[in-house]
């Protein structure tokens, strides 16, 4: 039996854990739980009220004639049902979340406390502006930070996710081209092969055509190909480039790329989702960027994913600022804040409105709390620590896994599957990580790397966490290199084993249907 330093046993000695079957279906203290339709009955209810007296229906002929068939549970059963389900969720507050590209970092509790202050949490977007001056001031202060950190003159605060911010930037570019009388002729947008899928999707959504540029052997934009693509210039609308890119690498030719695009008459859209790698160190405005979204939920914390909120303010250059979406906050000379909501006056050239109100207020509060609690020097350290952590992982694992590219990375470490034995795939490694208690890293993305494994530790993880994670991944990688077939069956310890993920995504079963023979009146 193995013992920890306090003499407590740390692992069972006998049967392999995955072989143990329990009568209840629970495993240890992780409770098995059926669907609410399976455990509840329409006869049960959490309340016990007397039937109302003298009740006359007011629904006329449309009153329901059969029971709803909805399952009922007593209150403690209901509480347990949802508590048990919640424990099936993996969360950043539970363990390390090494997803690359998504930037899952710890969200300080201070952010939550600030977002719940009544002056921010309890206000309504239709309140008179005079009663929400503090909230408008907060939006304006956050906007000032974002403009300062990027060295850009304008920011559209309303987009509600990274992809939405891309849409804002590309619509501003389209509007600028229309204003130049070139809306119909300049349709081609260059997009590197390593781009996040949202980039080409956004370009197409705005009516542009995507022209793909390959990556070179260093994982950066192939400059010869870019120059060849720019031999013809009269149809170029712009480029959508991610920096640092989705291979976790800084685009070293970025200034030349900006110059080439501008000389061709196009605009430079920069996908700023990876801003956490350079915040406080690099100002995208200095690189010739015309538009860039910032994922507040990635760079400045805020829990996201699984449908959680996003916020994608988009900074714009002087050339694009007139076309920014409404609404935006302005500070008047008398110190009063107001919202420019209509497309006249200073917003007369705006491309329009993207959201019903003013953006994602709760996230503005969290982002500003993150920014203020770090300060300018702290934000610089955010970028440095994010890059240090990623390089620590890359260095620890490069002797057992195959780095996708040579040299140092920025905020994420990227490996290919070249080290695995025949028959063992990236998927098997990811599933084995679940048995080790980790959410898998991003797999098979970016597409330019075979069997890609993209790991982003972020600045908020400690060395101890990274060491533990690397020890797990190193042991799995060694098994993968030796062709250990047991990997094909992982995960063994999770409540569900291998799921048909493609079918689940393409043909999701979203509605419960009673098993044959059971009559349920649910409508
Ligand atoms: C996350 C991400 C996006 C999209 O952002 P959402 O907030 O998920 O819409 C775009 N580009 C890159 C590189 C990203 O990592």
XYZ file of C-alpha atoms and ligand atoms in Angstrom:
538
model
C 0.000 0.000 0.000
C 1.329 3.476 -0.830
C 1.271 6.064 1.920
C 1.462 9.823 1.836
C 3.895 11.704 4.075
C 1.312 11.702 6.883
C 1.032 7.910 6.802
C -2.367 7.851 5.150
C -2.932 5.274 2.417
C -3.095 6.969 -0.967
C -4.150 4.171 -3.270
C -6.010 0.881 -2.994
C -3.888 -2.173 -3.523
C -6.268 -4.787 -4.882
C -8.594 -4.869 -7.857
C -8.188 -2.359 -10.674
C -10.560 0.530 -9.954
C -12.203 0.495 -13.330
C -13.366 -3.106 -12.704
C -15.377 -2.267 -9.611
C -19.102 -2.194 -10.133
C -21.417 -0.791 -7.486
C -25.062 -1.616 -6.853
C -26.022 2.068 -6.836
C -24.046 2.965 -9.909
C -22.317 5.674 -7.876
C -18.550 5.651 -7.797
C -17.112 6.649 -4.492
C -18.788 9.881 -3.539
C -19.638 10.760 -7.119
C -23.334 9.936 -7.207
C -25.037 8.283 -10.130
C -28.002 10.300 -11.290
C -30.756 9.615 -13.792
C -32.638 12.097 -15.895
C -35.297 14.007 -14.005
C -37.917 12.166 -16.078
C -36.514 8.859 -14.874
C -36.354 9.688 -11.180
C -39.407 11.940 -10.846
C -43.083 11.121 -11.154
C -46.028 13.298 -12.001
C -47.598 12.357 -8.633
C -44.804 13.893 -6.590
C -44.472 17.545 -5.813
C -42.330 19.702 -3.592
C -45.317 21.633 -2.265
C -48.481 20.493 -0.508
C -51.184 23.112 -0.942
C -54.903 22.702 -0.270
C -57.023 22.757 -3.382
C -58.259 26.301 -3.981
C -61.871 26.896 -3.013
C -64.498 28.190 -5.398
C -62.122 28.017 -8.276
C -63.595 28.932 -11.567
C -61.408 28.427 -14.557
C -60.797 31.524 -16.622
C -59.327 29.793 -19.641
C -62.597 29.032 -21.343
C -62.367 26.099 -23.663
C -58.580 26.016 -23.865
C -57.880 24.644 -20.394
C -55.649 21.562 -20.403
C -57.645 18.372 -20.212
C -54.842 15.968 -19.451
C -52.037 16.218 -16.906
C -48.814 17.856 -18.061
C -46.853 14.713 -17.272
C -43.970 16.760 -15.947
C -41.895 14.884 -13.390
C -42.053 16.067 -9.802
C -39.584 15.647 -6.951
C -39.652 16.596 -3.308
C -37.500 19.586 -2.461
C -34.529 17.630 -1.048
C -34.633 15.261 -4.023
C -34.699 18.193 -6.383
C -31.801 19.925 -4.626
C -29.770 16.712 -4.814
C -30.636 16.189 -8.463
C -29.193 19.510 -9.529
C -26.298 19.329 -7.070
C -25.305 15.919 -8.454
C -25.535 17.171 -12.010
C -23.437 20.207 -11.108
C -20.733 17.888 -9.810
C -20.443 16.337 -13.241
C -19.217 19.657 -14.560
C -15.538 20.257 -14.874
C -14.733 23.831 -13.981
C -11.782 26.146 -13.670
C -12.549 26.342 -9.942
C -12.141 22.551 -9.747
C -8.957 21.961 -11.647
C -6.521 23.006 -14.343
C -8.147 23.692 -17.702
C -5.342 23.529 -20.278
C -7.501 24.341 -23.327
C -5.480 26.263 -25.886
C -7.020 29.249 -27.657
C -9.874 29.526 -25.146
C -7.772 31.007 -22.336
C -9.408 29.576 -19.231
C -7.908 31.427 -16.312
C -8.842 31.846 -12.690
C -11.510 34.480 -12.167
C -10.739 36.434 -9.000
C -13.582 36.501 -6.453
C -13.089 40.242 -6.226
C -14.453 40.513 -9.788
C -17.627 38.736 -8.739
C -18.056 40.947 -5.700
C -17.699 44.073 -7.844
C -20.097 42.796 -10.533
C -22.730 42.218 -7.859
C -22.572 45.733 -6.392
C -26.161 46.983 -6.597
C -25.114 50.029 -8.647
C -23.892 47.665 -11.374
C -25.903 44.487 -10.832
C -29.347 45.928 -10.239
C -29.601 48.568 -12.934
C -31.695 48.346 -16.077
C -30.518 49.367 -19.535
C -33.616 51.489 -20.041
C -33.081 53.579 -16.916
C -32.690 57.307 -17.577
C -29.046 58.059 -18.233
C -28.933 60.549 -15.375
C -29.493 57.643 -12.950
C -26.697 55.419 -14.282
C -23.821 57.891 -14.540
C -21.532 55.591 -12.547
C -22.124 52.683 -14.912
C -21.468 54.890 -17.949
C -18.315 56.207 -16.287
C -17.160 52.616 -15.735
C -17.696 51.807 -19.431
C -15.762 54.937 -20.338
C -12.916 54.136 -17.930
C -12.605 50.591 -19.266
C -12.659 51.983 -22.807
C -9.800 54.332 -21.876
C -7.743 51.397 -20.562
C -8.382 49.376 -23.712
C -7.444 52.294 -25.969
C -4.317 52.981 -23.933
C -3.192 49.344 -23.813
C -3.647 48.998 -27.587
C -2.687 52.570 -28.571
C -5.825 52.851 -30.679
C -8.035 55.983 -30.817
C -11.484 54.386 -30.607
C -13.186 51.341 -29.143
C -16.644 49.894 -29.823
C -17.727 48.410 -26.498
C -20.985 46.725 -27.484
C -19.914 43.460 -29.233
C -20.784 40.488 -27.043
C -18.096 37.949 -27.925
C -14.884 37.611 -29.854
C -16.685 36.543 -33.009
C -19.130 39.425 -32.571
C -16.172 41.812 -32.256
C -14.780 40.420 -35.512
C -18.136 41.168 -37.086
C -17.979 44.742 -35.761
C -14.478 45.252 -37.164
C -15.228 43.717 -40.542
C -18.490 45.648 -40.887
C -16.538 48.838 -40.149
C -14.076 47.856 -42.886
C -16.928 47.164 -45.291
C -18.483 50.522 -44.454
C -15.149 52.296 -45.011
C -14.821 50.621 -48.411
C -18.373 51.613 -49.314
C -17.592 55.208 -48.306
C -14.581 55.088 -50.654
C -16.837 53.855 -53.445
C -15.052 50.496 -53.460
C -17.623 48.396 -51.624
C -18.380 46.337 -54.710
C -14.847 45.909 -56.016
C -12.780 45.165 -52.941
C -14.072 41.793 -51.837
C -10.979 39.696 -51.142
C -9.897 39.113 -47.533
C -6.655 37.258 -46.884
C -6.843 34.771 -44.008
C -3.956 32.576 -42.822
C -4.552 28.821 -42.728
C -3.975 28.768 -38.954
C -6.838 31.204 -38.265
C -9.588 30.455 -35.762
C -12.676 29.284 -37.669
C -14.536 32.446 -36.727
C -12.238 34.567 -38.956
C -13.194 33.148 -42.367
C -16.802 32.757 -41.147
C -16.952 36.467 -40.264
C -15.446 37.526 -43.579
C -18.010 35.472 -45.491
C -20.837 36.749 -43.286
C -19.886 40.298 -44.307
C -19.989 39.404 -47.994
C -16.224 39.053 -48.507
C -14.381 36.209 -50.205
C -11.717 34.356 -48.255
C -8.299 33.859 -49.820
C -6.152 31.523 -47.723
C -2.466 32.117 -47.027
C -0.414 29.119 -45.941
C 1.884 29.010 -42.943
C 5.617 28.626 -43.469
C 7.783 26.006 -41.740
C 8.147 28.387 -38.776
C 4.379 28.497 -38.242
C 4.113 32.109 -39.404
C 2.536 33.715 -42.476
C 4.379 32.645 -45.625
C 5.554 36.068 -46.833
C 6.300 34.943 -50.398
C 2.775 33.660 -50.725
C 1.406 36.869 -49.213
C 3.356 38.987 -51.704
C 2.106 36.799 -54.557
C -1.475 37.233 -53.345
C -0.954 41.002 -53.373
C 0.250 41.199 -56.952
C -3.281 42.151 -57.788
C -4.431 44.891 -55.422
C -7.652 46.414 -56.726
C -9.848 43.690 -55.171
C -8.124 43.523 -51.765
C -10.350 44.472 -48.831
C -7.893 43.479 -46.134
C -6.332 40.753 -44.053
C -7.522 39.003 -40.897
C -4.460 38.008 -38.936
C -4.225 36.638 -35.407
C -1.307 37.807 -33.303
C 0.097 35.968 -31.441
C -1.298 33.402 -33.823
C -3.149 30.195 -33.009
C 0.126 28.251 -33.123
C 1.094 30.315 -30.072
C 3.694 32.232 -32.093
C 4.328 35.932 -32.576
C 3.961 36.969 -36.220
C 7.449 38.408 -36.587
C 6.715 40.048 -39.959
C 3.598 41.772 -38.706
C 4.753 45.336 -39.461
C 5.697 44.426 -43.001
C 2.357 42.649 -43.412
C 0.552 45.810 -42.263
C 2.551 47.945 -44.693
C 1.892 45.577 -47.609
C -1.842 45.503 -46.907
C -2.067 49.269 -46.562
C -0.049 49.771 -49.757
C -2.562 47.479 -51.487
C -5.397 49.728 -50.274
C -6.743 47.219 -47.729
C -7.311 47.257 -43.975
C -5.617 45.198 -41.297
C -7.977 43.270 -39.012
C -6.104 41.711 -36.113
C -7.754 38.933 -34.121
C -6.803 39.960 -30.596
C -8.132 36.920 -28.752
C -4.580 36.161 -27.638
C -3.937 39.635 -26.278
C -3.141 38.154 -22.863
C 0.234 37.091 -24.297
C 1.297 40.647 -25.130
C -0.814 42.963 -22.964
C 1.347 45.681 -21.428
C 4.257 44.704 -23.690
C 3.015 45.345 -27.233
C 0.531 47.963 -28.437
C -1.216 46.657 -31.561
C -1.768 50.262 -32.728
C 2.017 50.549 -33.118
C 1.963 47.606 -35.525
C -0.401 49.174 -38.045
C -3.601 47.442 -36.939
C -6.897 49.019 -38.111
C -9.321 46.924 -36.073
C -8.912 44.360 -33.312
C -11.321 42.713 -30.924
C -10.280 41.976 -27.383
C -11.895 38.991 -25.692
C -12.463 40.474 -22.239
C -13.404 36.945 -21.129
C -9.987 35.616 -22.106
C -7.537 38.424 -21.428
C -9.155 40.024 -18.405
C -10.619 36.900 -16.703
C -14.411 36.278 -16.347
C -15.641 32.693 -16.387
C -16.765 31.648 -19.844
C -17.305 28.616 -22.011
C -20.263 26.266 -21.873
C -22.382 29.180 -22.985
C -21.026 31.595 -20.398
C -20.963 35.230 -21.367
C -18.435 36.803 -23.652
C -17.527 40.372 -24.428
C -15.543 41.499 -27.443
C -14.849 45.235 -27.501
C -13.246 46.193 -30.802
C -10.595 48.882 -31.032
C -10.535 50.871 -34.262
C -7.940 53.046 -35.985
C -8.592 56.650 -36.995
C -9.453 55.422 -40.499
C -12.257 53.158 -39.227
C -13.492 55.063 -36.161
C -16.189 57.052 -38.044
C -17.906 53.785 -39.021
C -18.073 52.341 -35.478
C -21.363 50.875 -34.285
C -23.719 52.752 -31.981
C -24.216 53.087 -29.090
C -21.085 54.489 -27.506
C -20.404 56.509 -24.391
C -19.168 60.081 -24.581
C -18.146 62.422 -21.778
C -19.564 65.862 -22.308
C -17.791 69.059 -21.343
C -19.842 69.429 -18.179
C -18.532 66.026 -17.005
C -21.830 64.256 -17.699
C -21.719 60.950 -19.552
C -24.169 60.163 -22.295
C -24.790 57.474 -24.862
C -24.697 58.228 -28.559
C -27.556 56.020 -29.700
C -28.701 57.502 -32.992
C -26.939 57.499 -36.303
C -26.617 61.214 -36.699
C -24.163 63.890 -35.597
C -20.861 62.259 -34.699
C -22.328 58.821 -35.506
C -23.701 59.787 -38.936
C -21.331 57.410 -40.741
C -21.797 54.504 -38.299
C -22.538 51.139 -39.896
C -25.385 50.678 -37.414
C -26.244 48.893 -34.211
C -25.244 45.359 -33.183
C -26.972 44.806 -29.858
C -30.159 45.931 -28.176
C -28.383 47.846 -25.419
C -24.832 48.769 -24.518
C -22.880 45.541 -24.236
C -22.088 43.091 -21.477
C -22.132 45.257 -18.346
C -21.240 42.506 -15.876
C -18.157 41.690 -17.873
C -17.112 45.306 -18.128
C -17.083 45.416 -14.337
C -15.073 42.187 -14.060
C -12.575 43.276 -16.697
C -12.012 46.660 -15.071
C -11.648 44.976 -11.668
C -8.985 42.689 -13.169
C -7.216 45.608 -14.806
C -7.270 47.857 -11.736
C -6.197 45.117 -9.352
C -3.172 44.405 -11.547
C -2.288 47.964 -12.517
C -0.178 48.768 -15.544
C 2.894 46.948 -14.213
C 0.815 43.950 -13.172
C -0.723 43.633 -16.625
C 2.745 43.514 -18.130
C 3.511 40.705 -15.720
C 0.314 38.919 -16.802
C 1.741 38.645 -20.308
C 5.182 37.666 -19.057
C 3.859 34.967 -16.730
C 1.470 33.576 -19.358
C 4.395 33.223 -21.761
C 6.719 31.861 -19.067
C 4.188 29.208 -18.031
C 3.631 28.062 -21.612
C 7.353 27.823 -22.252
C 7.785 25.912 -18.985
C 5.303 23.293 -20.240
C 6.921 23.228 -23.674
C 10.360 22.709 -22.128
C 9.187 20.016 -19.708
C 7.459 17.968 -22.369
C 9.585 18.442 -25.465
C 11.687 15.333 -24.776
C 8.582 13.081 -24.755
C 6.251 14.904 -27.167
C 6.965 16.539 -30.539
C 6.929 20.362 -30.484
C 5.102 21.581 -33.584
C 7.643 24.324 -34.232
C 11.150 25.150 -33.126
C 11.955 27.882 -30.667
C 10.098 29.621 -27.878
C 6.337 29.975 -27.912
C 4.150 32.773 -26.631
C 1.172 31.890 -24.420
C 0.501 28.338 -25.582
C 2.574 25.223 -26.201
C 1.774 23.302 -29.371
C 2.679 19.675 -30.068
C 2.043 17.410 -33.028
C 1.227 13.695 -32.744
C 4.487 12.644 -34.440
C 5.731 10.978 -31.228
C 2.821 8.551 -30.934
C 3.117 4.938 -32.043
C 0.990 3.758 -34.961
C -2.649 3.455 -33.981
C -2.467 5.833 -31.014
C -4.006 9.202 -31.655
C -4.313 12.621 -30.097
C -7.858 11.680 -29.053
C -6.548 8.758 -26.959
C -4.135 11.056 -25.130
C -6.900 13.561 -24.456
C -9.181 10.849 -23.077
C -6.435 9.492 -20.839
C -6.021 12.989 -19.377
C -9.639 12.773 -18.169
C -8.708 9.733 -16.062
C -5.922 11.832 -14.603
C -8.468 14.475 -13.557
C -7.762 17.075 -16.225
C -9.949 18.650 -18.839
C -8.195 17.732 -22.098
C -6.159 20.290 -23.991
C -7.402 21.611 -27.326
C -6.997 18.888 -29.919
C -6.735 18.815 -33.704
C -6.504 22.623 -33.775
C -4.828 24.527 -35.347
C -5.428 22.493 -38.490
C -1.958 23.247 -39.846
C -0.386 20.840 -37.334
C -0.997 17.087 -37.596
C -2.907 15.732 -34.591
C -2.381 19.063 -32.833
C -2.341 19.316 -29.036
C -2.577 22.946 -27.928
C -1.966 23.697 -24.253
C -2.469 27.099 -22.640
C -1.654 27.318 -18.949
C -2.334 31.083 -18.548
C -0.646 33.256 -15.952
C -2.831 32.122 -13.082
C -1.493 28.572 -12.634
C 1.233 27.831 -10.114
C 4.424 25.906 -10.825
C 3.127 23.079 -8.632
C -0.007 22.739 -10.788
C 2.033 22.771 -13.974
C 4.444 20.153 -12.574
C 1.575 17.840 -11.639
C -0.060 18.260 -15.024
C 3.206 17.675 -16.884
C 3.859 14.523 -14.842
C 0.458 13.143 -15.910
C 0.853 14.127 -19.532
C 4.418 12.866 -19.668
C 3.391 9.417 -18.475
C 0.527 9.293 -21.006
C 2.864 10.482 -23.770
C 5.347 7.698 -22.943
C 2.563 5.118 -23.128
C 1.445 6.634 -26.451
C 4.979 6.397 -27.819
C 5.150 2.734 -26.788
C 1.816 1.973 -28.434
C 0.033 1.117 -25.164
C -3.313 -0.181 -26.449
C -5.079 0.451 -23.147
C -5.114 4.130 -24.096
C -7.718 3.297 -26.743
C -10.248 2.548 -23.983
C -9.701 5.668 -21.882
C -11.349 7.221 -19.990
C -11.899 4.343 -17.575
C -12.776 6.365 -14.489
C -15.197 8.950 -15.878
C -18.971 8.578 -15.374
C -19.325 8.135 -19.146
C -16.700 6.442 -21.305
C -16.233 7.183 -25.014
C -19.182 8.997 -26.442
C -20.080 9.346 -30.078
C -19.186 13.016 -30.085
C -19.900 13.561 -33.761
C -23.380 12.147 -33.420
C -23.967 14.110 -30.244
C -23.075 17.318 -32.085
C -24.873 16.546 -35.351
C -27.935 14.780 -33.995
C -28.355 15.953 -30.435
C -31.197 14.331 -28.510
C -32.718 17.330 -26.808
C -36.105 15.905 -25.905
C -36.970 13.070 -23.565
C -39.232 10.432 -25.025
C -40.986 7.920 -22.827
C -39.812 4.344 -23.284
C -42.196 2.122 -25.281
C -45.293 1.140 -23.362
C -45.313 4.095 -20.979
C -48.022 6.594 -21.655
C -47.051 10.115 -20.900
C -49.238 13.046 -21.628
C -46.420 15.557 -21.858
C -47.044 17.922 -24.703
C -11.795 32.520 -28.790
C -11.295 33.007 -30.091
C -12.149 33.655 -30.998
C -13.646 33.778 -30.785
O -14.029 34.372 -29.600
P -15.463 34.045 -28.957
O -15.545 34.938 -27.778
O -15.444 32.597 -28.594
O -16.495 34.352 -29.990
C -11.609 34.141 -32.160
N -10.311 33.994 -32.448
C -9.460 33.362 -31.604
C -8.011 33.235 -31.972
C -9.918 32.840 -30.408
O -9.087 32.213 -29.579
